[in-house]
Short mmCIF file of C-alpha atoms in Angstrom, two decimals:
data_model
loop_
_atom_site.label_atom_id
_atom_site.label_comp_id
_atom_site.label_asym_id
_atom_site.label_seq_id
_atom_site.Cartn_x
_atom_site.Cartn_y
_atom_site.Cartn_z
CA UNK A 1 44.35 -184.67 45.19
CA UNK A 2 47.38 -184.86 43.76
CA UNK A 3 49.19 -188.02 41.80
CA UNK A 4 52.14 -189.96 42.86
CA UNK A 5 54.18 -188.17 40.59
CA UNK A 6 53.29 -184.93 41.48
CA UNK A 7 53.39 -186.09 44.76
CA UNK A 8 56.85 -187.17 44.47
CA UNK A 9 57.67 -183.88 42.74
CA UNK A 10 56.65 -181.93 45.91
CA UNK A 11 58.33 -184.06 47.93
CA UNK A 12 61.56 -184.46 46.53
CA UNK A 13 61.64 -180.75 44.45
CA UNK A 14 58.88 -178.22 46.12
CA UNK A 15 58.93 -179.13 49.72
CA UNK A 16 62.51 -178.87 50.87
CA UNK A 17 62.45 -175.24 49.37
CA UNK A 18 59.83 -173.58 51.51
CA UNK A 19 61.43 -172.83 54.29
CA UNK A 20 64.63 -171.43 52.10
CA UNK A 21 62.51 -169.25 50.61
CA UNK A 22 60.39 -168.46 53.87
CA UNK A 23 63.68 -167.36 55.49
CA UNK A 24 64.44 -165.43 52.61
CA UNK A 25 61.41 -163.67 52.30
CA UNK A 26 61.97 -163.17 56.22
CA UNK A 27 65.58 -161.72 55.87
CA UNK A 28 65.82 -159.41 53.25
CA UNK A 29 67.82 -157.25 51.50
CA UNK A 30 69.42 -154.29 53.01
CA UNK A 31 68.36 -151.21 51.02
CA UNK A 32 69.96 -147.68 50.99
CA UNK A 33 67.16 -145.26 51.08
CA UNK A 34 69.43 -142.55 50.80
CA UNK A 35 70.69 -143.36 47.47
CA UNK A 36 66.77 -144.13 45.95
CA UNK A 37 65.60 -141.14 47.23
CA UNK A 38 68.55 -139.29 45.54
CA UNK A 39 68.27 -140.79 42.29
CA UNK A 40 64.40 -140.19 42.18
CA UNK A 41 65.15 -136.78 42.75
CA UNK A 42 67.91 -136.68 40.05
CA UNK A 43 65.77 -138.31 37.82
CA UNK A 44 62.42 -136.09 38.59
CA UNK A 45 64.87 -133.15 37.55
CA UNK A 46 65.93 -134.82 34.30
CA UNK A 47 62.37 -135.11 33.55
CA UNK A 48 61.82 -131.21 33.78
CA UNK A 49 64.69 -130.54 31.53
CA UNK A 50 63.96 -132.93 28.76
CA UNK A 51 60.26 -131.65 28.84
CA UNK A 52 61.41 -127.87 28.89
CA UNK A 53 63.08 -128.48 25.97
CA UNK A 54 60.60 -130.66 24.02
CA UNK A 55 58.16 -127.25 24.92
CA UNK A 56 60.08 -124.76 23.94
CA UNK A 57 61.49 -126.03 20.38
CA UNK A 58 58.00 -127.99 19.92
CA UNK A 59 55.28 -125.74 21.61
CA UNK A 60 54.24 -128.63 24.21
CA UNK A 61 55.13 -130.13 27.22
CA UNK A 62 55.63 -134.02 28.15
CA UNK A 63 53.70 -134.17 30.77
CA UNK A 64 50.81 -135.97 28.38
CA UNK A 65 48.07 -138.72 29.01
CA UNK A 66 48.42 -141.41 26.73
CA UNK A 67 45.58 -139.95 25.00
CA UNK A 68 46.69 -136.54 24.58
CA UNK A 69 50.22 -138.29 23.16
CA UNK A 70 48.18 -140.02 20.74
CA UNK A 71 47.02 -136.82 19.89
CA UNK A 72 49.97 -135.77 19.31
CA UNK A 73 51.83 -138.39 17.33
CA UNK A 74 48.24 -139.29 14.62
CA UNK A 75 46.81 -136.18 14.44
CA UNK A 76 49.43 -133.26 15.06
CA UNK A 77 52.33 -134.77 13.64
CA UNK A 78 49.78 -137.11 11.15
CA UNK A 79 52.11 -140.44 11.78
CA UNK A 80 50.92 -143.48 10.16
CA UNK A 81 48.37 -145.42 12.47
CA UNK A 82 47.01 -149.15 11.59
CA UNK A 83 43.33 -149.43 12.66
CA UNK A 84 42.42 -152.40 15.08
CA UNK A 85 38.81 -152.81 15.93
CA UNK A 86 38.45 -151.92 19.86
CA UNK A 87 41.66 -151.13 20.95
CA UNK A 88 43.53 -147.56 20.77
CA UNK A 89 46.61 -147.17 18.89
CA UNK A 90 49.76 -148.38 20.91
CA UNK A 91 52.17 -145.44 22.67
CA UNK A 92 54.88 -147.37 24.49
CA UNK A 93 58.38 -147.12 23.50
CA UNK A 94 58.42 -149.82 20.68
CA UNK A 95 56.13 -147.92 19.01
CA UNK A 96 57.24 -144.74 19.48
CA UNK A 97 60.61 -146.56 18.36
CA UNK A 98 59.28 -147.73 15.35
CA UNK A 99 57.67 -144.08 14.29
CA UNK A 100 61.21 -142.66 14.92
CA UNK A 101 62.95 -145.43 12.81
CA UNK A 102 59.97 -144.50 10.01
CA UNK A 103 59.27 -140.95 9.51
CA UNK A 104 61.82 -138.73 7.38
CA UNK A 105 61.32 -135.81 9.27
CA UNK A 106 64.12 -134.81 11.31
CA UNK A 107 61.87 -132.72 13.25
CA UNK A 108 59.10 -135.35 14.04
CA UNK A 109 62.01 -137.77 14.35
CA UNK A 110 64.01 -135.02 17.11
CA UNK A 111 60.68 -134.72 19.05
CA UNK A 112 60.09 -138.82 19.49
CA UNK A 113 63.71 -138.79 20.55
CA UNK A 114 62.83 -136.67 23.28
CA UNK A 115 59.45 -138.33 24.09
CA UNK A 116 61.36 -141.61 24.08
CA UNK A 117 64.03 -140.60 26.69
CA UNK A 118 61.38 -138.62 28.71
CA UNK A 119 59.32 -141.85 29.33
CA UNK A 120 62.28 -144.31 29.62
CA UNK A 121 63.43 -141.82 32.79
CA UNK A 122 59.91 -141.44 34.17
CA UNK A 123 59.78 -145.54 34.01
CA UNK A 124 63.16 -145.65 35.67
CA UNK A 125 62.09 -143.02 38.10
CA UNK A 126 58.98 -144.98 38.82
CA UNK A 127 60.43 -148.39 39.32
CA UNK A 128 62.63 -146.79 41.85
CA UNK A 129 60.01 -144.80 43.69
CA UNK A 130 58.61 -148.34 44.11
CA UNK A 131 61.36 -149.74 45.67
CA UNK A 132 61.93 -147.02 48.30
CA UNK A 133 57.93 -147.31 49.33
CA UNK A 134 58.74 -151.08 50.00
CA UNK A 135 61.73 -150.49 52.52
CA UNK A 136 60.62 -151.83 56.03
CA UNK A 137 61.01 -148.32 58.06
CA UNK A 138 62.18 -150.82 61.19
CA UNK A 139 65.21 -153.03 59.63
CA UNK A 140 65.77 -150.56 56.60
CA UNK A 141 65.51 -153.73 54.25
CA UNK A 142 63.34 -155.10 51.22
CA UNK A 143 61.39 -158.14 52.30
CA UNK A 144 60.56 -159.66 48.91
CA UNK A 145 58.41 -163.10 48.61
CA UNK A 146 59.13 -165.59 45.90
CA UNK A 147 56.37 -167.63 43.69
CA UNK A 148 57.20 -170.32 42.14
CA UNK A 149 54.18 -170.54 39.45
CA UNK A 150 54.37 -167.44 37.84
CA UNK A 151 57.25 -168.95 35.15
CA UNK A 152 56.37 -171.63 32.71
CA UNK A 153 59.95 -172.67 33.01
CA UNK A 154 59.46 -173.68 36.39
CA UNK A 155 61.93 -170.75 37.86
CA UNK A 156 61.09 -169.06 40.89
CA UNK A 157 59.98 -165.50 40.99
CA UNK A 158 60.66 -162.89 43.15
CA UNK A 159 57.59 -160.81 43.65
CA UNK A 160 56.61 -157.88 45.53
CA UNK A 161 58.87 -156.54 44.52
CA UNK A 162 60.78 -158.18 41.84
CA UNK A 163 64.13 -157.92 42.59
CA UNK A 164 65.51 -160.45 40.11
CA UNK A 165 65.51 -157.86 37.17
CA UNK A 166 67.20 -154.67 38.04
CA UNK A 167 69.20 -153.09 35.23
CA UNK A 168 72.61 -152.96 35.90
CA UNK A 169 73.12 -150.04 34.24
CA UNK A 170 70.47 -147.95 31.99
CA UNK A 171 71.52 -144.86 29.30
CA UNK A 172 69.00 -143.00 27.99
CA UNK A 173 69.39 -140.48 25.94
CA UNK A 174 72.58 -140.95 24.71
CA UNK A 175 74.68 -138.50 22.84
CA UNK A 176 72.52 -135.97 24.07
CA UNK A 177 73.68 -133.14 26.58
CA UNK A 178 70.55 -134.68 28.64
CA UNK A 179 71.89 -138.03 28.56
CA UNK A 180 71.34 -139.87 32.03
CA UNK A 181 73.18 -143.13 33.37
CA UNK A 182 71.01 -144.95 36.65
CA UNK A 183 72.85 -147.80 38.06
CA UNK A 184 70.04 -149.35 39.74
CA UNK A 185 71.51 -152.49 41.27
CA UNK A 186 73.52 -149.77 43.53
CA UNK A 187 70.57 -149.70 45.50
CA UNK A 188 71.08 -152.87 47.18
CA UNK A 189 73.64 -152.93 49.68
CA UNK A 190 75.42 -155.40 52.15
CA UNK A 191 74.60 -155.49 56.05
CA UNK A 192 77.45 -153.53 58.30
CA UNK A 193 80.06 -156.15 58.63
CA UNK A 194 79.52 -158.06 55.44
CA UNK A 195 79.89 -157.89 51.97
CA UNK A 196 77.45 -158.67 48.65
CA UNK A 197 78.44 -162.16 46.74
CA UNK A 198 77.16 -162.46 43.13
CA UNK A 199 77.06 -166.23 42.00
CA UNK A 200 75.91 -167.64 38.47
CA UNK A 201 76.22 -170.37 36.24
CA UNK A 202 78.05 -169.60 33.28
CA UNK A 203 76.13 -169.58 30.18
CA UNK A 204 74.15 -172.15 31.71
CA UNK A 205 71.08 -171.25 29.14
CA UNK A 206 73.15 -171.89 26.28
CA UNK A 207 75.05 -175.39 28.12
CA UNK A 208 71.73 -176.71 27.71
CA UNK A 209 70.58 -176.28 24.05
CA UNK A 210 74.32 -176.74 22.98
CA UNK A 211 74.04 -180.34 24.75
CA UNK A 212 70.62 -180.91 23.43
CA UNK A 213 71.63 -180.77 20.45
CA UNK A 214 75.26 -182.23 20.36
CA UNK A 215 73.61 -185.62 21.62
CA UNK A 216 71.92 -186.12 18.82
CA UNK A 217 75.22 -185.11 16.60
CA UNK A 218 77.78 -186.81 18.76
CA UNK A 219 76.00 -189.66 19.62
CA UNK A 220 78.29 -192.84 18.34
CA UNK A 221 75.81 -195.22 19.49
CA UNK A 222 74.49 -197.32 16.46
CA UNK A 223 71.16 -198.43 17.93
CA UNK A 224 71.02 -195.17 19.94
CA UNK A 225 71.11 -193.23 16.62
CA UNK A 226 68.47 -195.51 14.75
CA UNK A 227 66.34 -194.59 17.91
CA UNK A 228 66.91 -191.00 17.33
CA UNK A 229 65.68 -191.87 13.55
CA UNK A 230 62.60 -193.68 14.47
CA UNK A 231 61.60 -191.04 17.36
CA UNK A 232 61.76 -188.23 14.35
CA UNK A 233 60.19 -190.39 12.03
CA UNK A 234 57.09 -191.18 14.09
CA UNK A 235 57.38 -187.51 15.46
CA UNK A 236 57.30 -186.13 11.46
CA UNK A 237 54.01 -188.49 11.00
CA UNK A 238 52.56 -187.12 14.01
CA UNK A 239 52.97 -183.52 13.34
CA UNK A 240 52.51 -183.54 9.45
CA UNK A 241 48.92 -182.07 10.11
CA UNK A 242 50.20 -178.97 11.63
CA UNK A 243 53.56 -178.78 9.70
CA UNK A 244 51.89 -176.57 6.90
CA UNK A 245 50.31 -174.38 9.84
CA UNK A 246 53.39 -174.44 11.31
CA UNK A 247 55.00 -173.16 8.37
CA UNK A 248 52.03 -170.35 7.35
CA UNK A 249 52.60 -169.02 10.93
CA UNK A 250 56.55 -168.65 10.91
CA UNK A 251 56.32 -166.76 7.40
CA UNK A 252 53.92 -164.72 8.72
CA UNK A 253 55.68 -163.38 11.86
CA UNK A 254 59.49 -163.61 9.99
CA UNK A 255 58.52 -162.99 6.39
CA UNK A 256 61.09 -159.73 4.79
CA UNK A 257 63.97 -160.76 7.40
CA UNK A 258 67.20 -162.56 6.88
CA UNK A 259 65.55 -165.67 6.02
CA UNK A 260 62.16 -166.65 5.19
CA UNK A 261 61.56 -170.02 6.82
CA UNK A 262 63.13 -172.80 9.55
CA UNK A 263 65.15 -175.38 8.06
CA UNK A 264 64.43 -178.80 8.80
CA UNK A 265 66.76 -179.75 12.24
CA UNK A 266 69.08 -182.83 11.13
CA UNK A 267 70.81 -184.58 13.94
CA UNK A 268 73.90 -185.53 11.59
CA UNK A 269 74.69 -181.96 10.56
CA UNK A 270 77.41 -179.89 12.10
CA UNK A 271 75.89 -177.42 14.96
CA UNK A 272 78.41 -174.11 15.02
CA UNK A 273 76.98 -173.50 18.47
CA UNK A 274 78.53 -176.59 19.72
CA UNK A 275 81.56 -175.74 17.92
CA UNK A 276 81.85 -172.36 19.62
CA UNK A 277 81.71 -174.59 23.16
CA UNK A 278 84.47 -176.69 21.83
CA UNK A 279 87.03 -174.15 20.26
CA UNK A 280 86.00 -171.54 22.86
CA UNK A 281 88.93 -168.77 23.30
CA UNK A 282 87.36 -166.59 25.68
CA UNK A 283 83.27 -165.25 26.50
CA UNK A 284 80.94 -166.97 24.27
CA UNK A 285 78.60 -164.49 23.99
CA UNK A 286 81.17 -162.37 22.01
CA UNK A 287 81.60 -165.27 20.01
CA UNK A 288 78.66 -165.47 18.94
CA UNK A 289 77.51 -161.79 18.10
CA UNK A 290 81.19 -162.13 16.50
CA UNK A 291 79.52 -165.08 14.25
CA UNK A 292 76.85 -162.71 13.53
CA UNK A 293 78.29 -159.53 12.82
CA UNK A 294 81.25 -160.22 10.75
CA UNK A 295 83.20 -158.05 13.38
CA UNK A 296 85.34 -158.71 15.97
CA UNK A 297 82.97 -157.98 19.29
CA UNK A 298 84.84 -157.99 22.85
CA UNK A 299 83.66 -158.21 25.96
CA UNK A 300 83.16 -154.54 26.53
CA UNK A 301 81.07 -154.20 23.36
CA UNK A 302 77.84 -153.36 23.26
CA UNK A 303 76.99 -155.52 20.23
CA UNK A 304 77.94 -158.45 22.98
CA UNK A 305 75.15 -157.61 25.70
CA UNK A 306 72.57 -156.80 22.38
CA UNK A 307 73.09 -160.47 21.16
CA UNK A 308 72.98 -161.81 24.54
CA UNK A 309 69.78 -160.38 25.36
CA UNK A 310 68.19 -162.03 21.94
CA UNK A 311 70.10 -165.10 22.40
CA UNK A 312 68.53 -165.86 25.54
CA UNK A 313 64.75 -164.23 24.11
CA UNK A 314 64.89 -167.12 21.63
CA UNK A 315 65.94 -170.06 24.56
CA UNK A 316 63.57 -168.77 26.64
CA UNK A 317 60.53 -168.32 24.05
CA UNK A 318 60.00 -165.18 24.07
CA UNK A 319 57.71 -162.68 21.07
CA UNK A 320 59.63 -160.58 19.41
CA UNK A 321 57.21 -157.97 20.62
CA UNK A 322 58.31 -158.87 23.91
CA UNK A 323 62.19 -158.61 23.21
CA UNK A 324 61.55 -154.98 21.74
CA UNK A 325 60.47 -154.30 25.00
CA UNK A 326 63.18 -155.40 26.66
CA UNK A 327 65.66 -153.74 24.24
CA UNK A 328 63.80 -150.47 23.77
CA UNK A 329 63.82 -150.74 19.89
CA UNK A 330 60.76 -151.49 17.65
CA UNK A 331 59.26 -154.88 16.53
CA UNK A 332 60.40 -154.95 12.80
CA UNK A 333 64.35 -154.49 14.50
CA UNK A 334 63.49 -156.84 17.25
CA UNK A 335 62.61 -159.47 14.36
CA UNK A 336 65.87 -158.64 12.30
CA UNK A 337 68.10 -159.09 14.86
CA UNK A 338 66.65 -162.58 15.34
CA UNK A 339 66.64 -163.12 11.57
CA UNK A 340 70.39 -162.51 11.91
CA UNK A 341 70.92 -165.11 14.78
CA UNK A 342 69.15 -167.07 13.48
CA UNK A 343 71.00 -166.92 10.47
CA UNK A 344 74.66 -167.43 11.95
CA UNK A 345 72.85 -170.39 13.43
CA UNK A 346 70.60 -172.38 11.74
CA UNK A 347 71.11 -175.35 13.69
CA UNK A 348 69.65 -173.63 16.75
CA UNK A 349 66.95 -172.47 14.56
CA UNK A 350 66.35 -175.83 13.12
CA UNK A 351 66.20 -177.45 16.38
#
């Protein structure tokens, strides 16, 4: 069974949201078939035109296996492939990424361009094929359910399908007379009568560590402070064991980037992300890529949304494998971008 404080937790916390989320797993979303249908259309004829013209400047077609693109990319074009015992050499866009960023051929480098923006549209496509299978024929909406242990942070998911992370807006391709634009979100639509209202907490992410750790800098209480001291103290004593594995494993995933290892997080020292909170003159998230570029970022900058995205990776915890994921880019420039944070802001990384 469970214990009184779990007890207490699903009583006061779990409980009172069921039948929220029952009745939004019963309402829906209205969904416009029309427009999913068109883009996967749109998309299925970028598709044809990118692999047309990987074939006829490259001899082959994109419509590969993941084995006949491995093929391709170690054997063909005789990329450089690390061995790993039982498991096939990686072909997802970080890696293919990565092989652009490395080879010197322009013409190996011209034909990964094209492989890359072939599979980002046929994962687009395919996302959006999904959602259209999922529209109730009888209401015309998206009945999504919600989980609430599939995050470690305790946030609840939407499942079946996801609708919680739909692109706003996704180029691929750019620069490229086959460049395509999908704005996803457009799918979703309001009910006749009404109209779609977004609501968020601003920066709430960042509210959080920037409070965690201006209480231990702005704290004036004397005897609140020498607690701070002692809890560290007793914490350092703890964790000395692991403090040298600690430090083997963050040279090992960080080692060649901006910096080589965390500094020690002092409580006294002067945090620039709490700064940027205090002397804040317009959105803090192009503030802070600001901070890290040297430059002058607005808004409408894309440097802005890059920095956001690895702002919140390192809040949330996530790999730096999984943030080249989510930006499309390979590992090693995953890791330098949070080398560079990290660097504008070593209070953040110290804590």
């Amino acid at each position: 069974g469970l214990t009184r404080r779990q007890r207490i937790r699903y009583r006061r916390t779990a409980s009172p949201l069921i039948q929220l989320l029952c009745d939004l797993t019963d309402t829906g979303v209205a969904a416009d078939a029309d427009f999913l249908a068109t883009e996967t259309e749109r998309l299925s004829v970028s598709m044809a035109a990118i692999s047309e013209k990987h074939k006829r400047l490259y001899g082959r077609s994109l419509q590969l296996s993941d084995q006949e693109l491995r093929k391709l990319l170690y054997v063909s074009y005789a990329l450089p492939c690390r061995r790993r015992t039982g498991k096939k050499p990686p072909v997802g866009v970080p890696k293919l990424s990565e092989l652009k960023e490395k080879t010197t051929s322009q013409r190996i480098r011209h034909s990964l361009q094209l492989i890359i923006g072939y599979r980002d549209v046929a994962s687009v496509r395919r996302r959006l094929r999904d959602y259209l299978g999922t529209i109730d024929s009888t209401d015309g909406r998206i009945h999504s359910s919600s989980d609430e242990n599939k995050q470690v942070t305790g946030r609840i998911s939407s499942v079946e399908p996801n609708l919680q992370q739909i692109a706003r807006t996704k180029s691929m391709l750019p620069d490229s007379p086959l460049s395509v634009t999908v704005k996803s979100r457009n799918f979703i639509v309001a009910s006749p009568g009404c109209m779609l209202i977004g609501a968020d907490i601003d920066q709430a992410d960042l509210r959080v560590l920037a409070d965690r750790i201006g209480s231990c800098q702005y704290d004036t209480s004397t005897r609140l402070r020498q607690l701070h001291r002692r809890r560290w103290s007793r914490l350092g004593r703890l964790l000395a064991p692991y403090e040298q594995i600690r430090q083997q494993s963050f040279n090992a995933n960080w080692r060649g980037q901006t910096w080589e290892s965390p500094p020690d997080f002092d409580p006294d020292a002067p945090s620039q992300l709490v700064a940027d909170f205090c002397h804040l003159d317009g959105d803090l998230y192009a503030q802070i890529a600001s901070n890290v570029t040297g430059q002058t970022i607005t808004k409408r900058d894309p440097e802005r949304s890059l920095f956001k995205t690895v702002i919140l990776a390192q809040v949330n915890g996530q790999t730096p494998t999984g943030l080249a994921k989510t930006l499309g880019c390979s590992e090693a420039k995953s890791r330098d971008y949070v080398g560079r944070f990290f660097a504008a802001y070593p209070d953040v990384a110290g804590y």
